[in-house]
Amino acid sequence: MSWRTSLSRHLPLLRFFACVESPSSSGVISWYSSNYEELKALNPEMPLMMRTGENSFPAVTTEIDFETDDLLRYMLQTNRFRNTNGAITSDRVEAAEAYLNTD
């Protein structure tokens, strides 16, 4: 299955920002123009918005429902709580686990 068909299952929307007059935005505008029809056909309920403005920095953004609990679980699973010397920090691990165990 192509990533294009599952896009709306993972992202609520996509926003494209560009300046019509700027050469740095030509890639975003070109990609949006050449892929919009296919993406919309595969994800009819998903908003695909192009925002243009003078001197706009080219960008693609979305919204992600990512909370503190999700971040702490990820950091615990991947051993990200480390000191500057690379050793796992047990007090931070304990604090994160305690936070996740509260209601």
Coordinates of N, CA and C in Angstrom, one line a residue:
M1 N 0.8 -1.2 0.0 CA 0.0 0.0 0.0 C 0.9 1.2 0.0
S2 N 0.5 2.2 -0.8 CA 1.3 3.4 -0.9 C 1.0 4.3 0.3
W3 N 2.0 5.1 0.6 CA 1.9 6.1 1.7 C 0.8 7.1 1.4
R4 N 0.5 7.3 0.1 CA -0.5 8.3 -0.3 C -1.9 7.8 0.1
T5 N -2.1 6.5 0.0 CA -3.5 6.0 0.4 C -3.7 6.0 1.9
S6 N -2.7 6.0 2.7 CA -2.9 5.9 4.1 C -2.6 7.3 4.8
L7 N -2.4 8.3 4.0 CA -2.1 9.6 4.6 C -3.2 10.1 5.5
S8 N -4.4 10.0 5.2 CA -5.5 10.6 6.0 C -5.7 9.8 7.3
R9 N -5.2 8.6 7.4 CA -5.3 7.8 8.6 C -4.3 8.2 9.6
H10 N -3.3 8.9 9.2 CA -2.2 9.3 10.1 C -2.1 10.8 10.4
L11 N -2.6 11.6 9.4 CA -2.5 13.0 9.6 C -3.9 13.6 9.4
P12 N -4.3 14.6 10.2 CA -5.6 15.2 10.1 C -5.7 16.2 8.9
L13 N -4.6 16.8 8.5 CA -4.6 17.8 7.4 C -3.1 18.0 7.0
L14 N -3.0 18.6 5.8 CA -1.7 19.1 5.3 C -1.8 20.6 4.9
R15 N -0.9 21.4 5.3 CA -0.9 22.8 4.9 C 0.4 23.1 4.1
F16 N 0.3 23.7 3.0 CA 1.5 24.0 2.2 C 1.6 25.5 2.2
F17 N 2.7 26.1 2.4 CA 3.0 27.5 2.4 C 4.0 27.9 1.3
A18 N 3.7 28.9 0.6 CA 4.6 29.3 -0.5 C 4.4 30.8 -0.9
C19 N 5.4 31.3 -1.5 CA 5.4 32.7 -2.1 C 5.4 32.4 -3.6
V20 N 4.3 32.9 -4.3 CA 4.2 32.7 -5.7 C 5.3 33.3 -6.5
E21 N 5.9 34.4 -6.0 CA 6.9 35.1 -6.8 C 8.4 34.6 -6.4
S22 N 8.5 33.8 -5.4 CA 9.8 33.4 -4.9 C 10.3 32.1 -5.6
P23 N 11.5 32.1 -6.1 CA 12.1 30.9 -6.7 C 12.2 29.7 -5.6
S24 N 12.4 30.1 -4.4 CA 12.6 29.1 -3.3 C 11.3 28.3 -3.0
S25 N 10.2 28.9 -3.4 CA 8.9 28.2 -3.2 C 8.4 27.4 -4.4
S26 N 9.2 27.4 -5.5 CA 8.8 26.7 -6.7 C 8.6 25.2 -6.5
G27 N 9.5 24.6 -5.7 CA 9.4 23.2 -5.4 C 8.1 22.8 -4.7
V28 N 7.7 23.6 -3.7 CA 6.5 23.3 -3.0 C 5.2 23.5 -3.9
I29 N 5.2 24.6 -4.7 CA 4.1 24.8 -5.6 C 4.0 23.8 -6.6
S30 N 5.2 23.4 -7.2 CA 5.2 22.3 -8.2 C 4.7 21.0 -7.7
W31 N 5.2 20.6 -6.5 CA 4.8 19.3 -5.9 C 3.3 19.3 -5.6
Y32 N 2.8 20.4 -5.0 CA 1.4 20.5 -4.7 C 0.5 20.4 -6.0
S33 N 0.9 21.1 -7.0 CA 0.2 21.2 -8.2 C 0.1 19.8 -8.9
S34 N 1.2 19.1 -8.9 CA 1.3 17.8 -9.6 C 0.7 16.6 -8.8
N35 N 0.6 16.8 -7.5 CA 0.1 15.7 -6.6 C -1.3 15.9 -6.0
Y36 N -1.8 17.1 -6.1 CA -3.1 17.4 -5.4 C -4.2 16.5 -5.8
E37 N -4.4 16.3 -7.1 CA -5.6 15.5 -7.6 C -5.5 14.1 -7.1
E38 N -4.3 13.5 -7.2 CA -4.2 12.1 -6.7 C -4.4 12.0 -5.2
L39 N -3.8 12.9 -4.5 CA -3.9 12.8 -3.0 C -5.4 13.1 -2.6
K40 N -6.1 14.0 -3.2 CA -7.4 14.3 -2.9 C -8.3 13.1 -3.3
A41 N -8.1 12.4 -4.4 CA -8.9 11.3 -4.8 C -8.7 10.1 -3.8
L42 N -7.5 9.9 -3.3 CA -7.2 8.9 -2.3 C -7.6 9.2 -0.9
N43 N -7.7 10.5 -0.6 CA -8.0 11.0 0.8 C -9.0 12.1 0.7
P44 N -10.3 11.8 0.2 CA -11.3 12.8 -0.1 C -11.7 13.7 1.1
E45 N -11.6 13.2 2.3 CA -12.0 13.9 3.5 C -10.9 14.8 4.1
M46 N -9.7 14.5 3.7 CA -8.5 15.2 4.3 C -8.3 16.6 3.6
P47 N -8.2 17.7 4.4 CA -7.9 19.0 3.9 C -6.5 19.1 3.4
L48 N -6.3 19.5 2.2 CA -5.0 19.8 1.6 C -5.0 21.3 1.2
M49 N -4.4 22.1 2.0 CA -4.5 23.5 1.8 C -3.2 24.2 1.4
M50 N -3.3 25.0 0.3 CA -2.2 25.8 -0.1 C -2.4 27.2 0.3
R51 N -1.5 27.7 1.1 CA -1.5 29.1 1.5 C -0.4 29.9 0.9
T52 N -0.7 30.9 0.2 CA 0.3 31.7 -0.5 C 0.3 33.1 0.1
G53 N 1.5 33.7 0.2 CA 1.6 35.1 0.7 C 2.9 35.7 0.3
E54 N 3.0 37.0 0.2 CA 4.2 37.6 -0.2 C 5.3 37.3 0.8
N55 N 6.4 36.9 0.4 CA 7.6 36.6 1.2 C 7.4 35.4 2.2
S56 N 6.4 34.6 1.8 CA 6.2 33.4 2.7 C 7.3 32.4 2.5
F57 N 7.7 31.8 3.6 CA 8.8 30.8 3.6 C 8.1 29.5 3.2
P58 N 8.7 28.8 2.2 CA 8.1 27.5 1.7 C 8.2 26.5 2.9
A59 N 7.0 25.9 3.1 CA 6.9 24.9 4.2 C 5.7 24.0 4.0
V60 N 5.7 22.8 4.6 CA 4.6 21.9 4.7 C 4.4 21.6 6.2
T61 N 3.2 21.8 6.7 CA 2.9 21.5 8.1 C 1.7 20.7 8.3
T62 N 1.5 20.1 9.5 CA 0.3 19.3 9.8 C 0.1 19.5 11.3
E63 N -0.9 18.9 11.9 CA -1.2 18.9 13.3 C -1.1 17.4 13.8
I64 N -0.4 17.2 14.9 CA -0.3 15.9 15.4 C -0.7 15.9 16.8
D65 N -1.6 15.0 17.2 CA -2.1 14.8 18.6 C -1.0 14.0 19.4
F66 N -0.1 14.7 19.9 CA 1.1 14.1 20.6 C 1.2 14.7 22.0
E67 N 1.0 14.0 23.0 CA 0.9 14.5 24.4 C 2.2 14.1 25.2
T68 N 2.3 14.7 26.3 CA 3.4 14.5 27.2 C 3.5 13.0 27.5
D69 N 2.4 12.3 27.7 CA 2.5 10.9 28.0 C 3.1 10.1 26.9
D70 N 2.8 10.5 25.6 CA 3.4 9.8 24.5 C 4.9 10.0 24.4
L71 N 5.3 11.2 24.7 CA 6.7 11.6 24.7 C 7.5 10.8 25.8
L72 N 6.9 10.8 27.0 CA 7.6 10.0 28.0 C 7.7 8.5 27.8
R73 N 6.6 7.9 27.2 CA 6.7 6.5 26.9 C 7.8 6.3 25.8
Y74 N 7.8 7.1 24.8 CA 8.9 7.0 23.8 C 10.3 7.1 24.4
M75 N 10.5 8.1 25.3 CA 11.8 8.3 25.9 C 12.2 7.1 26.8
L76 N 11.2 6.5 27.5 CA 11.5 5.3 28.3 C 11.8 4.1 27.4
Q77 N 11.1 3.9 26.4 CA 11.3 2.8 25.5 C 12.6 2.8 24.8
T78 N 13.1 4.0 24.5 CA 14.3 4.2 23.7 C 15.5 4.6 24.6
N79 N 15.3 4.5 25.9 CA 16.4 4.9 26.8 C 17.0 6.3 26.5
R80 N 16.2 7.3 26.4 CA 16.6 8.6 26.1 C 17.0 9.4 27.4
F81 N 16.6 8.9 28.5 CA 17.0 9.7 29.8 C 18.4 9.3 30.1
R82 N 19.3 10.2 29.7 CA 20.8 10.0 29.9 C 21.4 11.2 30.4
N83 N 22.5 11.0 31.1 CA 23.4 12.1 31.6 C 24.3 12.6 30.4
T84 N 25.0 13.6 30.7 CA 25.9 14.1 29.6 C 27.0 13.1 29.3
N85 N 27.3 12.2 30.3 CA 28.3 11.2 30.0 C 27.7 9.9 29.3
G86 N 26.4 9.9 29.1 CA 25.8 8.8 28.4 C 25.2 7.8 29.2
A87 N 25.3 7.9 30.5 CA 24.7 6.9 31.5 C 23.2 7.2 31.7
I88 N 22.4 6.1 31.8 CA 21.0 6.3 32.0 C 20.8 6.9 33.4
T89 N 19.9 7.9 33.5 CA 19.6 8.7 34.7 C 18.4 8.0 35.4
S90 N 18.7 7.3 36.4 CA 17.6 6.5 37.1 C 16.6 7.5 37.7
D91 N 17.0 8.6 38.2 CA 16.0 9.5 38.9 C 15.0 10.1 37.8
R92 N 15.5 10.3 36.6 CA 14.6 10.8 35.6 C 13.7 9.7 35.1
V93 N 14.2 8.5 35.0 CA 13.4 7.4 34.6 C 12.3 7.1 35.6
E94 N 12.7 7.2 36.9 CA 11.7 7.0 38.0 C 10.6 8.1 38.0
A95 N 11.0 9.3 37.8 CA 10.1 10.4 37.7 C 9.1 10.3 36.5
A96 N 9.6 9.8 35.4 CA 8.8 9.6 34.2 C 7.8 8.5 34.5
E97 N 8.2 7.4 35.0 CA 7.4 6.3 35.3 C 6.3 6.7 36.4
A98 N 6.7 7.5 37.4 CA 5.7 7.9 38.4 C 4.7 8.8 37.8
Y99 N 5.1 9.7 36.9 CA 4.2 10.6 36.2 C 3.2 9.8 35.4
L100 N 3.6 8.7 34.7 CA 2.8 7.9 33.8 C 1.8 7.1 34.7
N101 N 2.2 6.8 35.9 CA 1.3 6.0 36.8 C 0.3 6.8 37.6
T102 N 0.3 8.1 37.4 CA -0.7 8.9 38.1 C -2.0 9.0 37.2
D103 N -3.1 9.3 37.9 CA -4.4 9.4 37.1 C -4.6 10.8 36.6

